[in-house]
Short mmCIF file of C-alpha atoms and ligand atoms in Angstrom, two decimals:
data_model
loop_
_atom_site.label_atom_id
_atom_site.label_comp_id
_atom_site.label_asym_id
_atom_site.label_seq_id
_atom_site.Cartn_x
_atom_site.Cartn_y
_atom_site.Cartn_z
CA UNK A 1 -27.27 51.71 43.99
CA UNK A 2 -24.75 50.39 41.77
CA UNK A 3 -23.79 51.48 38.12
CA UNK A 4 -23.75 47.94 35.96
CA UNK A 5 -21.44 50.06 33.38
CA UNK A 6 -18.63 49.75 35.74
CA UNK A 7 -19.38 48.03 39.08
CA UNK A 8 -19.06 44.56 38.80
CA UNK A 9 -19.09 41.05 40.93
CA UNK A 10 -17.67 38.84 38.19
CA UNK A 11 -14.84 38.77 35.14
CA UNK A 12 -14.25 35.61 32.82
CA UNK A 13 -10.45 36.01 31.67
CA UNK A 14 -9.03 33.06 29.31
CA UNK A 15 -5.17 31.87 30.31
CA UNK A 16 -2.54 33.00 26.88
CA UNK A 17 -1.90 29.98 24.99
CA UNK A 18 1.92 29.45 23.56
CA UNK A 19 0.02 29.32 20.22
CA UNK A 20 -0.32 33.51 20.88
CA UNK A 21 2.94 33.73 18.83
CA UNK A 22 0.69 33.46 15.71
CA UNK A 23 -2.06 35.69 16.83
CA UNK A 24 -3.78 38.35 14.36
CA UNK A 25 -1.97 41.76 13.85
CA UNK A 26 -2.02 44.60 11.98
CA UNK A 27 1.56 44.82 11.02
CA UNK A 28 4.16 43.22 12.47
CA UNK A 29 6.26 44.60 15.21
CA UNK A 30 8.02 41.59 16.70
CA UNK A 31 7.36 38.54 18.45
CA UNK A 32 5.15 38.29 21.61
CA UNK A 33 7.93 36.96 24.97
CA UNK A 34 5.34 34.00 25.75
CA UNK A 35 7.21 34.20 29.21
CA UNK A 36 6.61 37.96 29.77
CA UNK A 37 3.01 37.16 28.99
CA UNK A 38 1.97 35.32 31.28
CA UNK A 39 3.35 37.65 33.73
CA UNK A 40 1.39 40.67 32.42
CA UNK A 41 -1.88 38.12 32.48
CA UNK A 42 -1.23 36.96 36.11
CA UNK A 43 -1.16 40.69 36.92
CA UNK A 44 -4.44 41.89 35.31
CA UNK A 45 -6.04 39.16 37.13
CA UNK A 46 -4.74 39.89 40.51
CA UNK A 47 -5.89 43.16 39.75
CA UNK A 48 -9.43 42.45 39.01
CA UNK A 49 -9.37 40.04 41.87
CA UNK A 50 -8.23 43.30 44.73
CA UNK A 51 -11.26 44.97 44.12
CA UNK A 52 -13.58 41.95 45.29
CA UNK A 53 -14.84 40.62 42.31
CA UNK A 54 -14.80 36.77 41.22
CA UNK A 55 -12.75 35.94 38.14
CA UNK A 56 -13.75 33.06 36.54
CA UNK A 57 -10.49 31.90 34.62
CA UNK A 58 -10.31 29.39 31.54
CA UNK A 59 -7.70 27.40 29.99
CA UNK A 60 -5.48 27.80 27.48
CA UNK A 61 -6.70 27.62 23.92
CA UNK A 62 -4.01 26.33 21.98
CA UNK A 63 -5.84 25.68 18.61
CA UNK A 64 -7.16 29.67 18.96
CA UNK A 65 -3.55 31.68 19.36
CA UNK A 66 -6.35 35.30 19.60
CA UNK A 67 -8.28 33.41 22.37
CA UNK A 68 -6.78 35.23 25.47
CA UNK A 69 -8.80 38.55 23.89
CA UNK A 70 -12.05 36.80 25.58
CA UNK A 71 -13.98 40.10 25.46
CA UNK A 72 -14.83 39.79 21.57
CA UNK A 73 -16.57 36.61 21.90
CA UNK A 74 -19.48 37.98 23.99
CA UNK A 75 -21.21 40.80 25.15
CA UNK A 76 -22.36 40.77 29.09
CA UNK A 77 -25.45 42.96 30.07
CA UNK A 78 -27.11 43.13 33.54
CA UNK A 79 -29.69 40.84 32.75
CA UNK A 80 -28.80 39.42 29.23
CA UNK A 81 -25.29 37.52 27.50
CA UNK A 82 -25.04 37.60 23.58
CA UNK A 83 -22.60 35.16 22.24
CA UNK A 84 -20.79 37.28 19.01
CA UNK A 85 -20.15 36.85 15.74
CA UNK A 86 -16.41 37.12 15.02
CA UNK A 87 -15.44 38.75 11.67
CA UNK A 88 -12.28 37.18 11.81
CA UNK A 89 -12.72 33.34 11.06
CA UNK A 90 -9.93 32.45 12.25
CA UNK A 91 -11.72 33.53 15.66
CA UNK A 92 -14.92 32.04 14.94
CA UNK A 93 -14.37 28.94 16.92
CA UNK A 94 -13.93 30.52 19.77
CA UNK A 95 -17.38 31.03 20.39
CA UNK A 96 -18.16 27.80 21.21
CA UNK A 97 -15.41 27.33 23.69
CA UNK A 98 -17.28 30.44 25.70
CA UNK A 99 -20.98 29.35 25.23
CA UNK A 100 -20.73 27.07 28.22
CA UNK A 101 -19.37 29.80 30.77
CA UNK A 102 -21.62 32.28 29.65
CA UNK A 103 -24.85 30.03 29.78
CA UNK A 104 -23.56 29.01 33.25
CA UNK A 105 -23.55 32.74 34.56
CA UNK A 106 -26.94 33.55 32.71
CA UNK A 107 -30.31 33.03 32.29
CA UNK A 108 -30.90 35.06 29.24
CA UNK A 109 -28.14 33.91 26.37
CA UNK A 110 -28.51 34.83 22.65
CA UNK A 111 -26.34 34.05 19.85
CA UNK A 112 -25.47 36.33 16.92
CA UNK A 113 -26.36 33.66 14.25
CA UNK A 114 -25.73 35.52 11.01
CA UNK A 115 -24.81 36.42 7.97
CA UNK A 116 -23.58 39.55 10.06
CA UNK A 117 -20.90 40.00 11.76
CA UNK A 118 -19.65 41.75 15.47
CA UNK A 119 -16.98 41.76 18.21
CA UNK A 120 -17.33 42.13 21.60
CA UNK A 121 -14.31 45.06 21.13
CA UNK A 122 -16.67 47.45 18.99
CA UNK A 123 -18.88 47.63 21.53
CA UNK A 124 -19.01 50.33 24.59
CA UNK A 125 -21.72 49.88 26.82
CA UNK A 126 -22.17 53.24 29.17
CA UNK A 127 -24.85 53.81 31.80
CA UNK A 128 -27.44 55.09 29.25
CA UNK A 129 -27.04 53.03 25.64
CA UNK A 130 -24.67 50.14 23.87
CA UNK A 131 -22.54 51.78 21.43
CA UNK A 132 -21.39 49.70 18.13
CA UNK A 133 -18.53 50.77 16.21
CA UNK A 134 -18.55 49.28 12.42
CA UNK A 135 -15.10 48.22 12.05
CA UNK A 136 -13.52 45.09 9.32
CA UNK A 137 -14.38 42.98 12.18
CA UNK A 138 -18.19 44.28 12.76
CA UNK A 139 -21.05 44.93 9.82
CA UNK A 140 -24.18 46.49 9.58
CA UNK A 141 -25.95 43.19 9.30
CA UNK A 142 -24.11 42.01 12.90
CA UNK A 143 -24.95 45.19 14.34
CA UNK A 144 -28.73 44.81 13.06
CA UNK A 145 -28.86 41.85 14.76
CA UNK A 146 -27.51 42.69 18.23
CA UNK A 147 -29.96 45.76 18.02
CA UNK A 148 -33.26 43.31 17.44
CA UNK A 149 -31.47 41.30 20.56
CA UNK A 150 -30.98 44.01 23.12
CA UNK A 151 -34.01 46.01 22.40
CA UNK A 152 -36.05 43.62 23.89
CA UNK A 153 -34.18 44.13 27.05
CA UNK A 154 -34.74 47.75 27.26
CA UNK A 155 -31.06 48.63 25.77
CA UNK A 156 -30.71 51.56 23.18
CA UNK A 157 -28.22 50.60 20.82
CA UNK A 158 -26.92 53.73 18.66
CA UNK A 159 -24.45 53.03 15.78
CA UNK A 160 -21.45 54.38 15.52
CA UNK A 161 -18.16 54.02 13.00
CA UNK A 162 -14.57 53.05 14.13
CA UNK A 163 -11.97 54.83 12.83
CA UNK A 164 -9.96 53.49 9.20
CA UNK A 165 -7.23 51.38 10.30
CA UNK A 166 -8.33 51.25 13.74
CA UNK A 167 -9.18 47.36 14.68
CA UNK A 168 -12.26 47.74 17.36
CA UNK A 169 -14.24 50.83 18.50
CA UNK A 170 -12.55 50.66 22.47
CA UNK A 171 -9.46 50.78 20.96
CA UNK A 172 -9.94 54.21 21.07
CA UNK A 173 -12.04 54.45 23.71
CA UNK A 174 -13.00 53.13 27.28
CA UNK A 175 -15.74 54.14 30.02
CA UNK A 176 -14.32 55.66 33.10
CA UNK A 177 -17.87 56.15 35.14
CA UNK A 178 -21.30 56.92 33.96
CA UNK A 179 -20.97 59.94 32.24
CA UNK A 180 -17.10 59.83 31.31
CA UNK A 181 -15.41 58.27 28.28
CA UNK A 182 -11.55 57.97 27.42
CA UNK A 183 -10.90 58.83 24.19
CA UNK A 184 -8.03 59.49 21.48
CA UNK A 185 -8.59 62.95 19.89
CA UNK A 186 -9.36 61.08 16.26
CA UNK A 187 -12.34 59.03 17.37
CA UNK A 188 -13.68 62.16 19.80
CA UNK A 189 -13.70 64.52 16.68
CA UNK A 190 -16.28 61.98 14.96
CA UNK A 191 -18.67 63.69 17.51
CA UNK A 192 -20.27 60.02 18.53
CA UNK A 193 -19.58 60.98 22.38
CA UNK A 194 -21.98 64.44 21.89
CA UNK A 195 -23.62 64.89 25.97
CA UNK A 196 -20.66 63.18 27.42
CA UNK A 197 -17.97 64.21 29.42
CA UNK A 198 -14.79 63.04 27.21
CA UNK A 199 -10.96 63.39 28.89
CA UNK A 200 -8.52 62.51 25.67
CA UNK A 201 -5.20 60.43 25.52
CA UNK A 202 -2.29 62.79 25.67
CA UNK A 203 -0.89 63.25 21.96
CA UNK A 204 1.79 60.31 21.22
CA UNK A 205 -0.08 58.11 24.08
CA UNK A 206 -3.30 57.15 22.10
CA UNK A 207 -2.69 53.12 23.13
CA UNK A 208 -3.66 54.05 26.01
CA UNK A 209 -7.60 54.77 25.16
CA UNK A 210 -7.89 51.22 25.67
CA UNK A 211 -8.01 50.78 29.21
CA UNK A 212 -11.08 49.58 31.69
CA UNK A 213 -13.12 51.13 34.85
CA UNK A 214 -13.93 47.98 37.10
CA UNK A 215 -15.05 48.84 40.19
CA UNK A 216 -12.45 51.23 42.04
CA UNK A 217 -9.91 51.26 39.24
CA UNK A 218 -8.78 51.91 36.33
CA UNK A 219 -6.43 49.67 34.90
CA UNK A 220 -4.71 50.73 31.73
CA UNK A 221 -1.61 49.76 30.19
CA UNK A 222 1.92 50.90 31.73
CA UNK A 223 4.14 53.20 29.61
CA UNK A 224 1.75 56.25 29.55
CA UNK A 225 2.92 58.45 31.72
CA UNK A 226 0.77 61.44 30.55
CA UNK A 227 -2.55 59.66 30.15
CA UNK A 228 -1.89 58.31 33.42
CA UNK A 229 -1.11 61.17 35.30
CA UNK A 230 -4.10 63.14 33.70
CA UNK A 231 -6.48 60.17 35.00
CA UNK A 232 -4.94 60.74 38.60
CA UNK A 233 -5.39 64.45 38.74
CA UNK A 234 -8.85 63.72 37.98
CA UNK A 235 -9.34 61.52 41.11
CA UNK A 236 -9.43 58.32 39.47
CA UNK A 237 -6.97 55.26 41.10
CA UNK A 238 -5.03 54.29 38.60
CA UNK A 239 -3.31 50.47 38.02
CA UNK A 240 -0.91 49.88 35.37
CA UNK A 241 -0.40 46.66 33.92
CA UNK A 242 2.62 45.65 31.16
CA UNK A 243 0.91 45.49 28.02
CA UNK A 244 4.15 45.37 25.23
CA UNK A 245 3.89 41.80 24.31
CA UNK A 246 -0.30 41.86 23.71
CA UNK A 247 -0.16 45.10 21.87
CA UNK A 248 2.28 43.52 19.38
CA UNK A 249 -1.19 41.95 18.13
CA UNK A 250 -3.06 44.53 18.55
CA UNK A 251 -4.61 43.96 22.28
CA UNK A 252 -5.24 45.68 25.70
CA UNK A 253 -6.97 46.16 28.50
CA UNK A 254 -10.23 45.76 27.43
CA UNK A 255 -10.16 42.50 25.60
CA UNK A 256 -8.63 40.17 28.25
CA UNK A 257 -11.43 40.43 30.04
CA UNK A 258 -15.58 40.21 29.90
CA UNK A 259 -17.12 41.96 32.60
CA UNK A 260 -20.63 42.10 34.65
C1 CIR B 301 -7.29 40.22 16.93
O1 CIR B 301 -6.82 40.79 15.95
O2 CIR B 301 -8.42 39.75 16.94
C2 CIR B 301 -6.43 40.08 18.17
N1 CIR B 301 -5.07 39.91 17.78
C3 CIR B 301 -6.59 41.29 19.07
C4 CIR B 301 -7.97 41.42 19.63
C5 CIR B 301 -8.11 42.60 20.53
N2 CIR B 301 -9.42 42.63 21.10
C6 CIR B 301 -10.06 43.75 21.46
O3 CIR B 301 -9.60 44.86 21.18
N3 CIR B 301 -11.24 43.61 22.05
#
């Protein structure tokens, strides 16, 4: 029996463009090494590719420099796709670029159509409900609309708030089996993940809550010695991937990658 939360036969990744340079940030802590980049990328992808699973990767983007974060343009259920909304517009073109992958891989494929708006990175689906963070990048009225979608598929879809200053819900968070969530202490002490088992990010590591079970691993970003050893002792395999030159805009292990 598998568990569609974490096991899974396919991953759509998007190659960086050079364009990345000018991608959306928070604040400004240097220039992303293009070069370094594309290392980092080739390495996540390897990794997805060692546990069996067939990754489906796309070109370069140039006229969308946020495009490599292909996890906010979609969300991928068992038996459903919903094409997202993004609340940045500079993103919003993306969506169209993806349609054709996603409608390839599926037989159910919705689009968020509006006025609302939602990103595949405020969204954490576990083994019993799809949680939505409201963020600046996700409203009620996009969440409202994803819930009227998934419903119909037999999803539960419970809303939840990201963090102030946070950009996406799985920032903070990621899903490390069925019943287990990685989480800084800040978004834990909401109480959203009540009747789950929650391990935290060691104090001074909280980047690294943004990491991804897929299949055996988990694959978080390298540099977090602490998280990473606490992950191991727990019995999980752990793969570490160089993450400096995404998270100078604001991205990680989560949002190179769709998953199902
Ligand atoms: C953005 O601000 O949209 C990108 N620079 C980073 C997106 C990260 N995506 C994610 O957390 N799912």
């Amino acid at each position: 029996m598998t568990n569609p939360s974490f096991e899974f036969a396919h991953a759509i990744t998007r190659k960086p463009s050079k364009s990345i340079i000018a991608g959306l940030r928070a604040e400004n802590t240097g220039t992303p090494d293009f070069a370094q980049m594309e290392i980092d990328h080739a390495n996540y992808v390897a990794t997805l590719r060692e546990t069996g699973a067939e990754v489906i990767e796309l070109p370069a983007l140039e006229a969308f420099p946020d495009s490599v974060f292909v996890e906010d343009d979609a969300l991928c259920l068992k038996d459903v796709a919903i094409l997202m909304r993004p609340g940045a517009p500079s993103r919003m073109g993306e969506i169209a670029q993806m349609s054709s992958t996603i409608r390839a891989q599926y037989e159910n494929v919705f689009e968020v159509k509006g006025p609302g708006f939602i990103e595949g990175g405020d969204i954490l689906t576990t083994a019993r409900e799809v949680l939505v963070g409201k963020s600046a990048r996700t409203d009620a009225a996009g969440v409202a609309e994803l819930r009227e979608i998934i419903t119909r598929f037999g999803y539960t879809l419970r809303e939840v708030q990201t963090p102030p200053d946070v950009l996406h819900f799985k920032t903070d968070c990621s899903l490390l089996d069925g019943e287990t969530i990685l989480a800084t202490k800040r978004l834990d002490a909401s109480g959203c993940f009540e009747g789950y088992k929650v391990l935290h990010t060691a104090d001074g590591e909280e980047a690294a809550a943004n990491a991804i079970r897929f299949n055996q691993f988990v694959i978080m970003a390298a540099g977090f010695p602490k998280t990473a050893g606490m992950l191991r002792a727990h019995g999980y395999t752990v793969r570490e991937i160089n993450n400096t030159e995404c998270a100078k805009i604001d991205g990680g292990m989560s949002c190179l990658s769709l998953r199902f």
